Amino acid sequence: MGPSFLRFRVLSAAKTLNTFAMLKLLFLGDVVGEPGRRAVIETVPRLREERGIDFIVVNGENAANGRGITPKITIDLLRCGIAVITSGDHIWDQKEIVPFIDTEPRLLRPLNYPPNTPGAGSIVLETPKGKVGVINVQCRTFMNPPLENPFLAMEAEVARVREETPIIFVDVHGETTSEKIAMGRFLDGKVSAVCGTHTHTQTADEQIFPGGTAFLCDAGMCGPSESCLGREIAPIIERFLTGRPILYPVARGPVKLLGAIIEIDEQTGRALSIERYAQPYEPAEPAPPQAK
């Protein structure tokens, strides 16, 4: 058995191992207000270590008191280890985000806004496991404002991003299950994963489509569990009873983190597994006082 044969065996083994190299991506659904973002900021570093997470995407469009996101909140979320923040129809609710969004490419707004809209709908980032693309798109059914056709916008953008990397995660922000499922089927085999946001209610339809794309119709929210979609319960009921406008404060109390963990083949970009993530937030215990 000569050196050439041994070298061939080593290279073949390395190639086989490389084929199964995996990237583990965590996606967390809509972060609601101060309770949601506090839970995310405290939990992400711990979760990253415990679960071996390589890349984290979070939808932050409700992070500022339940409506929109601010520059400071964006920075706080990125500093805790989040790679990309996606959004949706509330992206412009905080006025200071308009001049800021062009300065921070890791904060995305939906892709299908008209040309010359501030910000971007996608990003490709270098990681120790190669390039990872993230695309944010907004559906049209029952959504305001109505944006450009999301399917046509995604067809062009996915083709562009695939020239850089086969690993592509998509946050599809929309109201109806039908439109989000249709988007997932439309992108099957072209992206690694499609996860929905906006309804704040986690669905139980996680699956991998035939072409290798992981799918979850809605990731849910990171926010107060004793609530109506993260808001105090009584005002929501009053709104339904009276039909009159009313303020919807962000609820307090126990917080739950909802999302998905997706394992992706680094070489092909195909999803290997998808797992719904649903865990109560456990505040870190305060450090014991030091002896004097």
GROMACS .gro file of C-alpha atoms in nm:
model
  292
    1MET     CA    1   0.000   0.000   0.000
    2GLY     CA    2   0.189   0.308  -0.128
    3PRO     CA    3   0.183   0.670  -0.017
    4SER     CA    4  -0.033   0.771  -0.312
    5PHE     CA    5  -0.306   0.529  -0.209
    6LEU     CA    6  -0.294   0.648   0.152
    7ARG     CA    7  -0.316   1.010   0.036
    8PHE     CA    8  -0.618   0.921  -0.178
    9ARG     CA    9  -0.787   0.756   0.122
   10VAL     CA   10  -0.727   1.062   0.342
   11LEU     CA   11  -0.860   1.303   0.079
   12SER     CA   12  -1.164   1.085   0.018
   13ALA     CA   13  -1.240   1.070   0.390
   14ALA     CA   14  -1.204   1.447   0.419
   15LYS     CA   15  -1.435   1.496   0.123
   16THR     CA   16  -1.691   1.262   0.280
   17LEU     CA   17  -1.678   1.448   0.611
   18ASN     CA   18  -1.703   1.783   0.433
   19THR     CA   19  -2.014   1.666   0.251
   20PHE     CA   20  -2.191   1.641   0.587
   21ALA     CA   21  -2.057   1.963   0.734
   22MET     CA   22  -2.353   2.137   0.889
   23LEU     CA   23  -2.456   2.490   0.980
   24LYS     CA   24  -2.706   2.526   1.265
   25LEU     CA   25  -2.932   2.830   1.231
   26LEU     CA   26  -3.165   2.969   1.498
   27PHE     CA   27  -3.458   3.187   1.397
   28LEU     CA   28  -3.665   3.367   1.661
   29GLY     CA   29  -4.008   3.508   1.578
   30ASP     CA   30  -4.136   3.863   1.633
   31VAL     CA   31  -3.975   4.020   1.941
   32VAL     CA   32  -4.248   4.208   2.131
   33GLY     CA   33  -4.152   4.509   2.340
   34GLU     CA   34  -3.913   4.532   2.633
   35PRO     CA   35  -4.011   4.193   2.782
   36GLY     CA   36  -3.938   4.015   2.455
   37ARG     CA   37  -3.611   4.185   2.380
   38ARG     CA   38  -3.483   4.144   2.738
   39ALA     CA   39  -3.552   3.772   2.713
   40VAL     CA   40  -3.383   3.746   2.373
   41ILE     CA   41  -3.075   3.946   2.477
   42GLU     CA   42  -3.025   3.734   2.789
   43THR     CA   43  -3.104   3.398   2.630
   44VAL     CA   44  -2.925   3.414   2.294
   45PRO     CA   45  -2.566   3.387   2.424
   46ARG     CA   46  -2.660   3.094   2.651
   47LEU     CA   47  -2.861   2.920   2.379
   48ARG     CA   48  -2.582   2.966   2.128
   49GLU     CA   49  -2.343   2.778   2.355
   50GLU     CA   50  -2.583   2.509   2.476
   51ARG     CA   51  -2.724   2.421   2.134
   52GLY     CA   52  -2.415   2.487   1.921
   53ILE     CA   53  -2.585   2.758   1.715
   54ASP     CA   54  -2.376   2.902   1.429
   55PHE     CA   55  -2.604   3.177   1.297
   56ILE     CA   56  -2.896   3.366   1.451
   57VAL     CA   57  -3.174   3.560   1.278
   58VAL     CA   58  -3.444   3.746   1.473
   59ASN     CA   59  -3.752   3.937   1.357
   60GLY     CA   60  -3.736   4.268   1.544
   61GLU     CA   61  -4.019   4.471   1.394
   62ASN     CA   62  -4.218   4.486   1.721
   63ALA     CA   63  -3.920   4.533   1.953
   64ALA     CA   64  -3.985   4.904   2.036
   65ASN     CA   65  -4.285   4.902   2.269
   66GLY     CA   66  -4.462   4.664   2.033
   67ARG     CA   67  -4.431   4.878   1.719
   68GLY     CA   68  -4.118   4.911   1.509
   69ILE     CA   69  -3.754   4.916   1.613
   70THR     CA   70  -3.507   5.190   1.706
   71PRO     CA   71  -3.136   5.230   1.631
   72LYS     CA   72  -3.047   5.161   1.996
   73ILE     CA   73  -3.254   4.843   2.010
   74THR     CA   74  -3.100   4.728   1.682
   75ILE     CA   75  -2.751   4.774   1.824
   76ASP     CA   76  -2.842   4.599   2.151
   77LEU     CA   77  -2.979   4.297   1.962
   78LEU     CA   78  -2.677   4.272   1.733
   79ARG     CA   79  -2.435   4.297   2.026
   80CYS     CA   80  -2.587   3.993   2.198
   81GLY     CA   81  -2.486   3.770   1.907
   82ILE     CA   82  -2.768   3.808   1.655
   83ALA     CA   83  -2.637   3.814   1.298
   84VAL     CA   84  -2.938   3.960   1.113
   85ILE     CA   85  -3.259   4.135   1.217
   86THR     CA   86  -3.558   4.103   0.985
   87SER     CA   87  -3.880   4.306   0.994
   88GLY     CA   88  -4.215   4.362   0.826
   89ASP     CA   89  -4.500   4.611   0.801
   90HIS     CA   90  -4.401   4.794   1.123
   91ILE     CA   91  -4.044   4.869   1.015
   92TRP     CA   92  -4.111   5.245   0.973
   93ASP     CA   93  -4.316   5.299   1.292
   94GLN     CA   94  -4.023   5.460   1.475
   95LYS     CA   95  -3.925   5.767   1.273
   96GLU     CA   96  -3.556   5.756   1.366
   97ILE     CA   97  -3.517   5.425   1.183
   98VAL     CA   98  -3.545   5.591   0.840
   99PRO     CA   99  -3.206   5.769   0.842
  100PHE     CA  100  -3.048   5.478   1.037
  101ILE     CA  101  -3.142   5.179   0.823
  102ASP     CA  102  -2.901   5.266   0.541
  103THR     CA  103  -2.614   5.270   0.791
  104GLU     CA  104  -2.681   4.918   0.928
  105PRO     CA  105  -2.709   4.652   0.654
  106ARG     CA  106  -2.782   4.378   0.910
  107LEU     CA  107  -3.124   4.533   0.973
  108LEU     CA  108  -3.348   4.431   0.683
  109ARG     CA  109  -3.680   4.570   0.561
  110PRO     CA  110  -3.902   4.371   0.324
  111LEU     CA  111  -3.743   4.318  -0.015
  112ASN     CA  112  -4.049   4.412  -0.220
  113TYR     CA  113  -4.070   4.782  -0.137
  114PRO     CA  114  -4.042   5.011  -0.443
  115PRO     CA  115  -3.698   5.110  -0.578
  116ASN     CA  116  -3.515   5.382  -0.383
  117THR     CA  117  -3.672   5.280  -0.051
  118PRO     CA  118  -3.416   5.317   0.231
  119GLY     CA  119  -3.247   4.999   0.347
  120ALA     CA  120  -3.220   4.658   0.185
  121GLY     CA  121  -3.422   4.338   0.177
  122SER     CA  122  -3.133   4.093   0.180
  123ILE     CA  123  -2.777   4.043   0.297
  124VAL     CA  124  -2.499   3.787   0.255
  125LEU     CA  125  -2.260   3.752   0.548
  126GLU     CA  126  -1.928   3.573   0.581
  127THR     CA  127  -1.917   3.318   0.865
  128PRO     CA  128  -1.662   3.058   0.977
  129LYS     CA  129  -1.876   2.805   0.791
  130GLY     CA  130  -1.903   3.003   0.468
  131LYS     CA  131  -2.141   3.264   0.336
  132VAL     CA  132  -2.501   3.280   0.461
  133GLY     CA  133  -2.773   3.474   0.281
  134VAL     CA  134  -3.084   3.615   0.450
  135ILE     CA  135  -3.384   3.756   0.260
  136ASN     CA  136  -3.686   3.935   0.409
  137VAL     CA  137  -4.007   3.959   0.205
  138GLN     CA  138  -4.363   4.073   0.284
  139CYS     CA  139  -4.684   3.912   0.160
  140ARG     CA  140  -4.976   4.112   0.017
  141THR     CA  141  -5.299   3.944   0.129
  142PHE     CA  142  -5.460   4.150   0.411
  143MET     CA  143  -5.133   4.341   0.453
  144ASN     CA  144  -5.085   4.718   0.451
  145PRO     CA  145  -4.927   4.885   0.274
  146PRO     CA  146  -4.962   4.655  -0.030
  147LEU     CA  147  -4.614   4.604  -0.172
  148GLU     CA  148  -4.479   4.478  -0.504
  149ASN     CA  149  -4.548   4.115  -0.602
  150PRO     CA  150  -4.343   3.912  -0.348
  151PHE     CA  151  -4.312   3.609  -0.575
  152LEU     CA  152  -4.159   3.803  -0.863
  153ALA     CA  153  -3.933   3.993  -0.625
  154MET     CA  154  -3.813   3.670  -0.464
  155GLU     CA  155  -3.755   3.494  -0.794
  156ALA     CA  156  -3.503   3.758  -0.899
  157GLU     CA  157  -3.339   3.804  -0.558
  158VAL     CA  158  -3.292   3.435  -0.486
  159ALA     CA  159  -3.124   3.389  -0.823
  160ARG     CA  160  -2.889   3.677  -0.739
  161VAL     CA  161  -2.804   3.554  -0.389
  162ARG     CA  162  -2.750   3.196  -0.507
  163GLU     CA  163  -2.458   3.322  -0.715
  164GLU     CA  164  -2.283   3.389  -0.381
  165THR     CA  165  -2.408   3.106  -0.159
  166PRO     CA  166  -2.647   2.807  -0.155
  167ILE     CA  167  -2.729   2.874   0.214
  168ILE     CA  168  -3.026   3.111   0.213
  169PHE     CA  169  -3.276   3.177   0.491
  170VAL     CA  170  -3.605   3.356   0.412
  171ASP     CA  171  -3.834   3.539   0.657
  172VAL     CA  172  -4.171   3.569   0.482
  173HIS     CA  173  -4.382   3.823   0.673
  174GLY     CA  174  -4.751   3.772   0.608
  175GLU     CA  175  -5.103   3.730   0.742
  176THR     CA  176  -5.237   3.426   0.558
  177THR     CA  177  -5.115   3.071   0.580
  178SER     CA  178  -5.197   3.011   0.214
  179GLU     CA  179  -4.967   3.284   0.085
  180LYS     CA  180  -4.679   3.179   0.310
  181ILE     CA  181  -4.718   2.812   0.218
  182ALA     CA  182  -4.730   2.907  -0.150
  183MET     CA  183  -4.408   3.106  -0.106
  184GLY     CA  184  -4.240   2.810   0.062
  185ARG     CA  185  -4.344   2.575  -0.219
  186PHE     CA  186  -4.238   2.832  -0.479
  187LEU     CA  187  -3.890   2.850  -0.325
  188ASP     CA  188  -3.850   2.476  -0.259
  189GLY     CA  189  -3.508   2.365  -0.376
  190LYS     CA  190  -3.390   2.723  -0.423
  191VAL     CA  191  -3.336   2.826  -0.059
  192SER     CA  192  -3.246   2.646   0.263
  193ALA     CA  193  -3.542   2.754   0.474
  194VAL     CA  194  -3.859   2.963   0.467
  195CYS     CA  195  -4.011   3.070   0.801
  196GLY     CA  196  -4.316   3.291   0.838
  197THR     CA  197  -4.372   3.580   1.079
  198HIS     CA  198  -4.640   3.840   1.160
  199THR     CA  199  -4.921   3.644   1.328
  200HIS     CA  200  -4.726   3.598   1.656
  201THR     CA  201  -4.874   3.247   1.677
  202GLN     CA  202  -4.644   2.950   1.622
  203THR     CA  203  -4.775   2.689   1.381
  204ALA     CA  204  -4.712   2.314   1.407
  205ASP     CA  205  -4.638   2.243   1.040
  206GLU     CA  206  -4.257   2.226   1.042
  207GLN     CA  207  -4.135   2.009   0.755
  208ILE     CA  208  -3.876   1.972   0.482
  209PHE     CA  209  -4.020   1.999   0.133
  210PRO     CA  210  -3.912   1.752  -0.142
  211GLY     CA  211  -3.654   1.993  -0.285
  212GLY     CA  212  -3.475   2.027   0.049
  213THR     CA  213  -3.624   2.352   0.183
  214ALA     CA  214  -3.723   2.360   0.551
  215PHE     CA  215  -4.055   2.532   0.619
  216LEU     CA  216  -4.254   2.667   0.913
  217CYS     CA  217  -4.564   2.872   0.840
  218ASP     CA  218  -4.516   3.099   1.141
  219ALA     CA  219  -4.233   3.103   1.394
  220GLY     CA  220  -4.446   3.274   1.659
  221MET     CA  221  -4.325   3.552   1.889
  222CYS     CA  222  -4.080   3.625   2.167
  223GLY     CA  223  -4.298   3.802   2.419
  224PRO     CA  224  -4.541   3.775   2.712
  225SER     CA  225  -4.726   3.445   2.709
  226GLU     CA  226  -5.026   3.571   2.915
  227SER     CA  227  -5.140   3.814   2.647
  228CYS     CA  228  -5.319   3.867   2.317
  229LEU     CA  229  -5.031   3.845   2.071
  230GLY     CA  230  -4.803   4.016   2.323
  231ARG     CA  231  -5.047   4.289   2.428
  232GLU     CA  232  -5.250   4.324   2.747
  233ILE     CA  233  -5.564   4.113   2.728
  234ALA     CA  234  -5.833   4.349   2.865
  235PRO     CA  235  -5.786   4.632   2.608
  236ILE     CA  236  -5.803   4.385   2.321
  237ILE     CA  237  -6.129   4.242   2.450
  238GLU     CA  238  -6.265   4.595   2.498
  239ARG     CA  239  -6.179   4.678   2.138
  240PHE     CA  240  -6.378   4.376   2.018
  241LEU     CA  241  -6.670   4.461   2.247
  242THR     CA  242  -6.696   4.831   2.160
  243GLY     CA  243  -6.535   4.869   1.817
  244ARG     CA  244  -6.368   5.189   1.941
  245PRO     CA  245  -5.995   5.268   1.904
  246ILE     CA  246  -5.794   5.195   2.217
  247LEU     CA  247  -5.431   5.170   2.323
  248TYR     CA  248  -5.283   4.819   2.338
  249PRO     CA  249  -4.999   4.824   2.595
  250VAL     CA  250  -4.739   4.546   2.582
  251ALA     CA  251  -4.825   4.284   2.842
  252ARG     CA  252  -4.612   4.192   3.140
  253GLY     CA  253  -4.551   3.863   3.313
  254PRO     CA  254  -4.387   3.539   3.197
  255VAL     CA  255  -4.221   3.544   2.855
  256LYS     CA  256  -4.188   3.264   2.603
  257LEU     CA  257  -3.938   3.243   2.319
  258LEU     CA  258  -4.066   3.089   1.995
  259GLY     CA  259  -3.887   3.010   1.671
  260ALA     CA  260  -3.707   2.731   1.490
  261ILE     CA  261  -3.368   2.560   1.479
  262ILE     CA  262  -3.263   2.448   1.133
  263GLU     CA  263  -2.966   2.230   1.038
  264ILE     CA  264  -2.834   2.301   0.690
  265ASP     CA  265  -2.582   2.117   0.471
  266GLU     CA  266  -2.304   2.370   0.412
  267GLN     CA  267  -2.217   2.240   0.067
  268THR     CA  268  -2.561   2.204  -0.090
  269GLY     CA  269  -2.768   2.446   0.118
  270ARG     CA  270  -3.032   2.176   0.168
  271ALA     CA  271  -3.202   2.157   0.505
  272LEU     CA  272  -3.121   1.846   0.706
  273SER     CA  273  -3.369   1.906   0.987
  274ILE     CA  274  -3.606   2.165   1.133
  275GLU     CA  275  -3.718   2.176   1.495
  276ARG     CA  276  -3.971   2.411   1.646
  277TYR     CA  277  -3.822   2.607   1.935
  278ALA     CA  278  -4.063   2.696   2.218
  279GLN     CA  279  -3.917   2.766   2.561
  280PRO     CA  280  -4.016   2.979   2.861
  281TYR     CA  281  -3.770   3.257   2.936
  282GLU     CA  282  -3.575   3.189   3.253
  283PRO     CA  283  -3.410   3.506   3.387
  284ALA     CA  284  -3.047   3.467   3.482
  285GLU     CA  285  -2.998   3.435   3.855
  286PRO     CA  286  -2.829   3.738   4.007
  287ALA     CA  287  -2.469   3.681   4.110
  288PRO     CA  288  -2.428   3.621   4.484
  289PRO     CA  289  -2.283   3.916   4.674
  290GLN     CA  290  -1.910   3.896   4.713
  291ALA     CA  291  -1.767   3.868   5.062
  292LYS     CA  292  -1.597   4.182   5.186
   0.00000   0.00000   0.00000
